[in-house]
Tab-separated table of C-alpha atoms in Angstrom:
chain	number	residue	atom	x	y	z
W	22	MET	CA	79.841	-9.001	-2.545
W	23	GLN	CA	78.697	-9.598	1.132
W	24	ILE	CA	75.389	-8.185	1.747
W	25	LYS	CA	74.872	-7.283	5.840
W	26	ILE	CA	71.731	-6.784	6.862
W	27	HIS	CA	71.586	-4.362	10.408
W	28	PRO	CA	69.005	-6.109	12.627
W	29	LYS	CA	66.455	-3.351	13.308
W	30	ASN	CA	66.169	-3.641	9.354
W	31	THR	CA	65.913	-7.494	9.964
W	32	PHE	CA	63.053	-7.124	12.198
W	33	THR	CA	61.345	-4.727	10.307
W	34	ILE	CA	61.112	-6.932	7.201
W	35	ILE	CA	59.874	-9.625	8.980
W	36	MET	CA	56.852	-7.394	10.459
W	37	THR	CA	56.306	-6.181	7.073
W	38	ILE	CA	55.851	-9.256	5.611
W	39	GLY	CA	53.718	-10.407	8.633
W	40	PHE	CA	51.118	-7.693	8.443
W	41	ILE	CA	50.950	-7.610	4.385
W	42	TYR	CA	50.267	-12.022	5.454
W	43	LEU	CA	47.875	-11.213	8.338
W	44	GLY	CA	46.043	-8.532	5.227
W	45	TYR	CA	45.566	-10.922	3.278
W	46	LEU	CA	44.208	-14.119	5.869
W	47	ILE	CA	41.546	-11.316	6.409
W	48	PHE	CA	40.991	-9.863	3.396
W	49	PHE	CA	41.209	-12.492	1.103
W	50	GLU	CA	40.468	-15.520	2.952
W	51	SER	CA	37.277	-14.446	4.179
W	52	GLY	CA	36.439	-15.039	0.796
W	53	ASP	CA	34.698	-11.516	-0.450
W	54	GLY	CA	37.509	-9.263	0.614
W	55	MET	CA	36.373	-8.132	3.656
W	56	PRO	CA	36.380	-8.653	7.170
W	57	GLU	CA	34.357	-11.149	9.149
W	58	ILE	CA	32.055	-9.220	11.493
W	59	ASP	CA	31.278	-11.069	14.833
W	60	VAL	CA	27.326	-9.761	16.126
W	61	ASN	CA	25.460	-10.822	18.862
W	62	LEU	CA	22.235	-11.930	17.436
W	63	LYS	CA	20.551	-10.602	20.353
W	64	ASP	CA	21.278	-7.196	18.514
W	65	VAL	CA	19.791	-7.673	15.004
W	66	ILE	CA	16.859	-9.476	16.798
W	67	SER	CA	16.514	-6.188	18.196
W	68	TYR	CA	16.547	-3.975	15.604
W	69	ALA	CA	14.612	-6.746	13.375
W	70	VAL	CA	11.780	-5.637	15.879
W	71	LEU	CA	12.365	-1.906	16.030
W	72	ALA	CA	12.718	-1.730	11.565
W	73	ILE	CA	9.438	-3.875	11.434
W	74	GLU	CA	7.238	-1.028	14.041
W	75	MET	CA	8.959	2.112	12.498
W	76	GLY	CA	8.164	0.308	9.080
W	77	GLY	CA	4.138	-0.233	10.828
W	78	HIS	CA	3.647	2.816	12.032
W	79	ALA	CA	4.624	4.893	8.488
W	80	VAL	CA	1.654	2.064	7.482
W	81	MET	CA	-0.493	3.819	9.036
W	82	LYS	CA	-0.010	6.879	8.804
W	83	ILE	CA	0.038	6.485	4.816
W	84	ASN	CA	-3.454	4.950	5.928
W	85	GLU	CA	-4.682	8.279	7.776
W	86	GLU	CA	-3.795	10.104	4.328
W	87	LYS	CA	-5.825	8.389	2.342
W	88	ASN	CA	-3.054	8.679	-0.497
W	89	LEU	CA	-2.150	5.238	-1.294
W	90	ASN	CA	-0.785	5.209	-4.910
W	91	ALA	CA	-2.034	1.922	-5.640
W	92	ALA	CA	-0.716	0.266	-8.854
W	93	ALA	CA	-0.027	-3.417	-10.080
W	94	LYS	CA	3.584	-4.178	-10.043
W	95	GLY	CA	3.483	-7.005	-12.096
W	96	LEU	CA	1.444	-10.338	-12.345
W	97	THR	CA	1.656	-13.607	-9.932
W	98	ASP	CA	2.143	-16.609	-11.428
W	99	GLU	CA	-1.814	-17.104	-11.533
W	100	GLY	CA	-1.747	-13.680	-13.715
W	101	LYS	CA	-3.847	-11.530	-11.269
W	102	GLU	CA	-2.210	-8.151	-10.342
W	103	GLU	CA	-0.014	-8.072	-7.698
W	104	LEU	CA	-0.495	-4.292	-6.035
W	105	LEU	CA	2.440	-1.867	-4.998
W	106	THR	CA	1.580	1.367	-2.506
W	107	ARG	CA	3.233	4.213	-1.096
W	108	ALA	CA	2.788	2.430	2.197
W	109	ASP	CA	5.062	-0.668	0.856
W	110	ILE	CA	7.315	1.847	-0.422
W	111	ILE	CA	7.957	4.137	2.783
W	112	SER	CA	7.787	1.061	4.999
W	113	ASN	CA	10.990	-0.864	3.305
W	114	HIS	CA	12.989	2.140	2.938
W	115	LEU	CA	12.432	2.833	6.604
W	116	ILE	CA	13.482	-0.637	7.710
W	117	LEU	CA	16.537	-1.146	5.531
W	118	ASP	CA	17.146	2.086	6.752
W	119	ILE	CA	17.790	0.719	10.899
W	120	LEU	CA	19.311	-2.981	9.362
W	121	GLN	CA	21.749	-1.742	6.923
W	122	ARG	CA	23.681	0.067	10.334
W	123	PHE	CA	25.036	-3.489	10.130
W	124	PRO	CA	27.142	-3.699	7.100
W	125	GLN	CA	27.730	-6.526	4.931
W	126	LEU	CA	24.344	-7.926	6.909
W	127	GLN	CA	22.287	-9.928	3.758
W	128	ILE	CA	18.712	-8.624	3.378
W	129	VAL	CA	16.129	-9.932	1.119
W	130	SER	CA	13.178	-7.799	1.033
W	131	GLU	CA	9.618	-7.765	-1.615
W	132	GLU	CA	10.551	-4.147	-2.790
W	133	LYS	CA	13.529	-2.674	-4.124
W	134	SER	CA	15.063	0.407	-2.754
W	135	SER	CA	12.870	3.515	-2.537
W	136	ASP	CA	12.636	6.129	-5.398
W	137	PHE	CA	11.778	8.672	-2.191
W	138	SER	CA	15.151	10.672	-0.860
W	139	ASP	CA	15.267	10.892	2.404
W	140	ARG	CA	13.913	14.139	3.492
W	141	GLU	CA	10.352	12.213	1.845
W	142	VAL	CA	10.112	9.383	3.819
W	143	GLU	CA	11.117	11.956	7.309
W	144	PRO	CA	7.650	12.321	8.156
W	145	TYR	CA	6.733	9.211	8.804
W	146	ARG	CA	9.682	8.590	10.749
W	147	SER	CA	8.413	7.525	14.428
W	148	ASP	CA	10.537	8.208	16.982
W	149	ASN	CA	13.689	5.626	17.404
W	150	TYR	CA	13.580	6.049	21.024
W	151	ALA	CA	10.054	5.885	21.713
W	152	VAL	CA	9.331	2.600	19.954
W	153	TRP	CA	12.270	0.871	21.035
W	154	GLN	CA	11.712	1.213	24.286
W	155	SER	CA	8.026	-0.163	23.702
W	156	VAL	CA	9.997	-3.433	23.444
W	157	LYS	CA	13.449	-2.746	25.189
W	158	GLU	CA	12.183	-4.876	28.507
W	159	ILE	CA	11.375	-7.898	26.548
W	160	LEU	CA	14.177	-8.546	23.937
W	161	ASP	CA	16.207	-7.573	26.982
W	162	ARG	CA	15.148	-11.369	27.613
W	163	ILE	CA	16.637	-13.124	24.954
W	164	PRO	CA	19.365	-14.267	26.020
W	165	ASN	CA	23.252	-13.536	23.997
W	166	ARG	CA	24.634	-15.891	20.893
W	167	ARG	CA	27.116	-14.340	18.642
W	168	LEU	CA	27.518	-15.082	15.397
W	169	GLN	CA	29.359	-14.364	12.177
W	170	LEU	CA	27.821	-11.461	10.331
W	171	SER	CA	28.326	-13.143	6.742
W	172	ASP	CA	26.181	-16.392	7.717
W	173	VAL	CA	23.092	-14.606	8.679
W	174	ARG	CA	20.347	-13.341	6.175
W	175	VAL	CA	17.378	-11.366	7.100
W	176	PHE	CA	14.360	-11.683	4.986
W	177	VAL	CA	11.803	-8.541	5.127
W	178	ASP	CA	8.010	-8.579	4.471
W	179	PRO	CA	6.891	-4.245	4.131
W	180	LEU	CA	3.593	-5.065	3.809
W	181	ASP	CA	2.020	-8.470	4.084
W	182	ALA	CA	-1.345	-7.915	2.468
W	183	THR	CA	-0.888	-4.819	0.299
W	184	GLN	CA	-4.514	-6.010	-1.963
W	185	GLU	CA	-6.124	-5.818	1.498
W	186	PHE	CA	-4.912	-2.999	2.358
W	187	THR	CA	-6.315	-0.778	-0.144
W	188	GLU	CA	-9.661	-2.730	-0.013
W	189	GLY	CA	-9.372	-1.084	3.842
W	190	LEU	CA	-9.130	-4.889	5.454
W	191	THR	CA	-6.388	-3.539	7.690
W	192	GLU	CA	-7.318	-6.235	9.678
W	193	TYR	CA	-5.207	-8.632	7.592
W	194	VAL	CA	-1.899	-6.246	7.356
W	195	THR	CA	1.185	-7.422	8.749
W	196	VAL	CA	5.284	-6.294	8.977
W	197	MET	CA	7.525	-9.110	9.371
W	198	ALA	CA	11.262	-10.315	9.769
W	199	CYS	CA	13.117	-12.985	9.975
W	200	ILE	CA	16.346	-14.088	10.881
W	201	VAL	CA	17.635	-17.071	8.849
W	202	LEU	CA	21.039	-18.945	9.466
W	203	GLY	CA	22.246	-21.454	6.954
W	204	ASP	CA	18.460	-22.408	5.545
W	205	GLU	CA	16.635	-21.849	8.166
W	206	PRO	CA	14.642	-19.583	9.702
W	207	ILE	CA	15.444	-19.499	13.599
W	208	PHE	CA	13.853	-15.905	14.426
W	209	GLY	CA	10.684	-14.019	13.335
W	210	ALA	CA	8.499	-11.186	14.311
W	211	ILE	CA	4.880	-10.344	13.062
W	212	TYR	CA	3.188	-6.731	14.041
W	213	ARG	CA	-0.205	-5.784	13.126
W	214	PRO	CA	0.515	-2.312	13.077
W	215	PHE	CA	-3.595	-1.480	12.910
W	216	PHE	CA	-4.335	-3.912	16.705
W	217	ASN	CA	-0.444	-2.492	18.648
W	218	GLU	CA	0.218	-5.729	18.439
W	219	THR	CA	3.317	-7.819	18.074
W	220	VAL	CA	4.867	-11.499	18.369
W	221	PHE	CA	8.147	-13.152	17.943
W	222	GLY	CA	9.760	-16.403	18.369
W	223	LEU	CA	12.944	-17.285	18.704
W	224	LYS	CA	14.629	-20.917	17.728
W	225	GLY	CA	14.950	-22.245	21.285
W	226	PHE	CA	13.751	-19.560	23.827
W	227	GLY	CA	10.180	-19.010	22.769
W	228	VAL	CA	7.337	-17.555	21.321
W	229	ILE	CA	5.867	-14.133	23.534
W	230	ASN	CA	4.168	-10.707	22.333
W	231	SER	CA	4.353	-7.827	22.711
W	232	ASP	CA	3.217	-7.374	26.578
W	233	GLY	CA	5.453	-9.805	27.445
W	234	LYS	CA	3.470	-12.739	27.479
W	235	GLU	CA	4.754	-16.049	26.707
W	236	LEU	CA	2.190	-17.544	24.114
W	237	LYS	CA	1.470	-21.492	24.448
W	238	LEU	CA	0.193	-23.848	21.744
W	239	VAL	CA	-3.687	-23.726	22.074
W	240	GLU	CA	-5.205	-27.789	23.323
W	241	GLU	CA	-5.529	-29.560	20.615
W	242	GLU	CA	-9.740	-30.083	21.907
W	243	LYS	CA	-9.899	-26.356	22.432
W	244	THR	CA	-8.765	-25.616	18.396
W	245	THR	CA	-10.977	-24.546	15.929
W	246	ARG	CA	-11.283	-27.043	13.211
W	247	LYS	CA	-10.539	-24.692	10.436
W	248	VAL	CA	-8.703	-24.548	7.404
W	249	VAL	CA	-7.189	-20.508	6.579
W	250	VAL	CA	-6.795	-19.780	2.740
W	251	SER	CA	-5.638	-16.992	0.424
W	252	ARG	CA	-8.455	-14.574	-0.443
W	253	SER	CA	-6.608	-13.563	-3.798
W	254	HIS	CA	-4.539	-16.906	-4.591
W	255	ALA	CA	-7.072	-20.115	-3.147
W	256	GLY	CA	-6.916	-22.167	-6.308
W	257	LYS	CA	-8.571	-25.158	-6.122
W	258	VAL	CA	-7.994	-25.056	-1.993
W	259	LYS	CA	-11.778	-25.683	-1.253
W	260	GLU	CA	-12.240	-28.307	-3.266
W	261	VAL	CA	-8.831	-30.364	-1.765
W	262	VAL	CA	-9.861	-29.789	1.875
W	263	GLU	CA	-13.748	-30.863	1.354
W	264	LYS	CA	-11.838	-34.085	-0.366
W	265	VAL	CA	-9.661	-34.092	2.805
W	266	TYR	CA	-12.128	-33.608	5.487
W	267	GLY	CA	-15.577	-33.565	4.487
W	268	ASP	CA	-18.124	-30.921	6.869
W	269	LYS	CA	-15.362	-31.397	9.943
W	270	MET	CA	-13.493	-28.527	8.608
W	271	SER	CA	-14.427	-25.429	7.495
W	272	ILE	CA	-12.781	-23.038	5.267
W	273	GLU	CA	-12.291	-19.451	5.762
W	274	PRO	CA	-10.366	-17.108	3.099
W	275	ALA	CA	-8.030	-14.879	4.830
W	276	GLY	CA	-5.260	-12.182	3.697
W	277	GLY	CA	-2.109	-12.077	4.369
W	278	SER	CA	0.685	-15.037	4.978
W	279	GLY	CA	1.580	-13.019	8.357
W	280	TYR	CA	-2.152	-12.997	9.525
W	281	LYS	CA	-2.602	-16.564	8.625
W	282	THR	CA	0.217	-17.860	11.118
W	283	LEU	CA	-1.303	-15.975	13.912
W	284	ARG	CA	-4.839	-17.029	13.640
W	285	LEU	CA	-2.610	-20.756	13.782
W	286	LEU	CA	-1.522	-19.563	16.597
W	287	ASN	CA	-4.538	-18.106	19.093
W	288	GLY	CA	-5.986	-22.041	18.042
W	289	THR	CA	-8.837	-19.930	15.762
W	290	ALA	CA	-7.518	-22.242	12.555
W	291	GLU	CA	-6.017	-25.387	12.970
W	292	LEU	CA	-4.000	-25.219	9.420
W	293	TYR	CA	-2.844	-22.683	6.616
W	294	LEU	CA	-3.314	-24.275	3.107
W	295	HIS	CA	-1.628	-22.399	0.068
W	296	ILE	CA	-1.364	-24.990	-2.918
W	297	THR	CA	-0.689	-22.101	-5.431
W	298	ALA	CA	3.173	-20.203	-5.633
W	299	ILE	CA	4.068	-18.373	-2.743
W	300	LYS	CA	7.247	-15.784	-2.197
W	301	LYS	CA	9.769	-16.681	1.138
W	302	TRP	CA	9.555	-13.170	2.512
W	303	ASP	CA	5.910	-14.061	3.535
W	304	THR	CA	6.159	-17.674	4.530
W	305	CYS	CA	9.807	-16.582	6.798
W	306	ALA	CA	8.559	-15.233	9.922
W	307	GLY	CA	5.706	-17.104	10.257
W	308	ASP	CA	7.349	-20.354	10.037
W	309	ALA	CA	10.738	-19.327	11.939
W	310	ILE	CA	7.472	-19.029	14.744
W	311	LEU	CA	6.130	-22.151	14.012
W	312	ARG	CA	8.868	-24.225	14.421
W	313	THR	CA	9.773	-22.117	17.934
W	314	LEU	CA	6.614	-23.962	18.639
W	315	GLY	CA	7.114	-27.812	17.122
W	316	GLY	CA	4.803	-26.552	14.226
W	317	ALA	CA	6.050	-25.652	10.448
W	318	MET	CA	5.761	-24.904	7.027
W	319	LEU	CA	6.114	-27.290	4.687
W	320	ASP	CA	5.895	-27.664	0.737
W	321	LEU	CA	3.041	-29.852	-0.833
W	322	GLU	CA	5.748	-32.313	-1.931
W	323	GLY	CA	6.483	-32.714	2.309
W	324	GLU	CA	9.481	-30.719	2.432
W	325	PRO	CA	10.613	-28.037	5.162
W	326	LEU	CA	10.817	-24.382	3.648
W	327	LYS	CA	14.494	-23.917	2.780
W	328	TYR	CA	15.938	-19.749	2.858
W	329	SER	CA	19.536	-20.279	2.085
W	330	ALA	CA	20.997	-18.264	-1.057
W	331	GLN	CA	21.238	-20.894	-3.430
W	332	ASP	CA	17.308	-21.900	-2.610
W	333	PRO	CA	14.712	-19.655	-4.796
W	334	ILE	CA	12.872	-17.264	-3.606
W	335	LEU	CA	9.733	-18.279	-5.201
W	336	ASN	CA	8.105	-21.520	-3.511
W	337	LYS	CA	6.029	-23.130	-6.591
W	338	LYS	CA	5.390	-25.837	-4.729
W	339	GLY	CA	2.809	-24.788	-2.133
W	340	LEU	CA	2.644	-24.918	1.617
W	341	LEU	CA	1.166	-26.275	4.838
W	342	GLY	CA	1.336	-24.818	8.265
W	343	THR	CA	0.624	-25.554	11.356
W	344	VAL	CA	2.093	-25.244	15.386
W	345	ARG	CA	2.042	-28.441	15.705
W	346	ASN	CA	3.975	-32.153	13.640
W	347	PRO	CA	3.160	-30.879	10.272
W	348	TYR	CA	3.874	-34.187	9.176
W	349	THR	CA	1.030	-35.537	10.468
W	350	TYR	CA	-1.207	-33.602	8.574
W	351	PHE	CA	0.362	-33.677	5.156
W	352	LYS	CA	0.002	-37.333	4.658
W	353	LYS	CA	-3.640	-36.646	5.152
W	354	PHE	CA	-2.858	-35.119	1.674
W	355	GLN	CA	-0.805	-37.681	0.163
W	356	GLY	CA	-2.124	-38.950	-2.949
W	357	ILE	CA	-4.018	-35.889	-3.592
W	358	LYS	CA	-3.267	-34.162	-6.928
W	359	LEU	CA	-2.764	-30.580	-5.180
W	360	LEU	CA	-0.612	-28.465	-7.832
């Protein structure tokens, strides 16, 4: 028996097979069953800055209420309590709410999803438009760049220096976001809510503040010869600094990795040294900004910090941070047992 296929049916069959193959390419060849999404890096940056400023405004409102509900969320590697407050959780809720508008965006945050409902968080939500208008003109200067969203990770610290926040030392408090491509931090933003100051840096673009001022390196001879170290995790860092620099470099304990990075930027400190374990959401934004200026954060084995999904979140190798060539400083510490 001879079967004849009508030309119209042949076309239908070919089209059906074509759509099936296209569906296969989109949903399976992409690796995770979802199509690739192309984004403008500038848009991700804009939302990241909006998110941390929204989170920071909430931190200030909660501080005014004097109802922090501080509780221990666990112990550090050194056996010290890590605190968690309502401000950490609500800031995180607001930040994630903004960033999750990008489907498939990989977000790495210090805090988990909150138990607070949208209704409970609403009183702490600032007017998006007003916050956005405050930084829009500056962010408009950032160049366009297309990326696959699946290649992008965002690290978030909704409240850096929680310990100091509970003590009323709000000068140390920052809210941070960092954008990573591959294993490299390419954009960092640090917001000081109690001073209404934001600093952001983008690889290949530069570092600017919320006033639109481009930040340049402070001349070396005008930089204060000082090492900033952790208030709560100093370890034996003071002993190490004295062994390397003697009385030529003073030491100042300070809260928050973000704050210590800002001290390097404004030239009131030359070196940031940490010789105990530290999480990468604490370092990512500052590291991105330092790299933009030609510096970096290295671990104490002399390797740049890496932020890919394959790299551990906890850096157990300490860090050395500077706005200048970090290897120049690292050489001074070689031969000294740091960890």
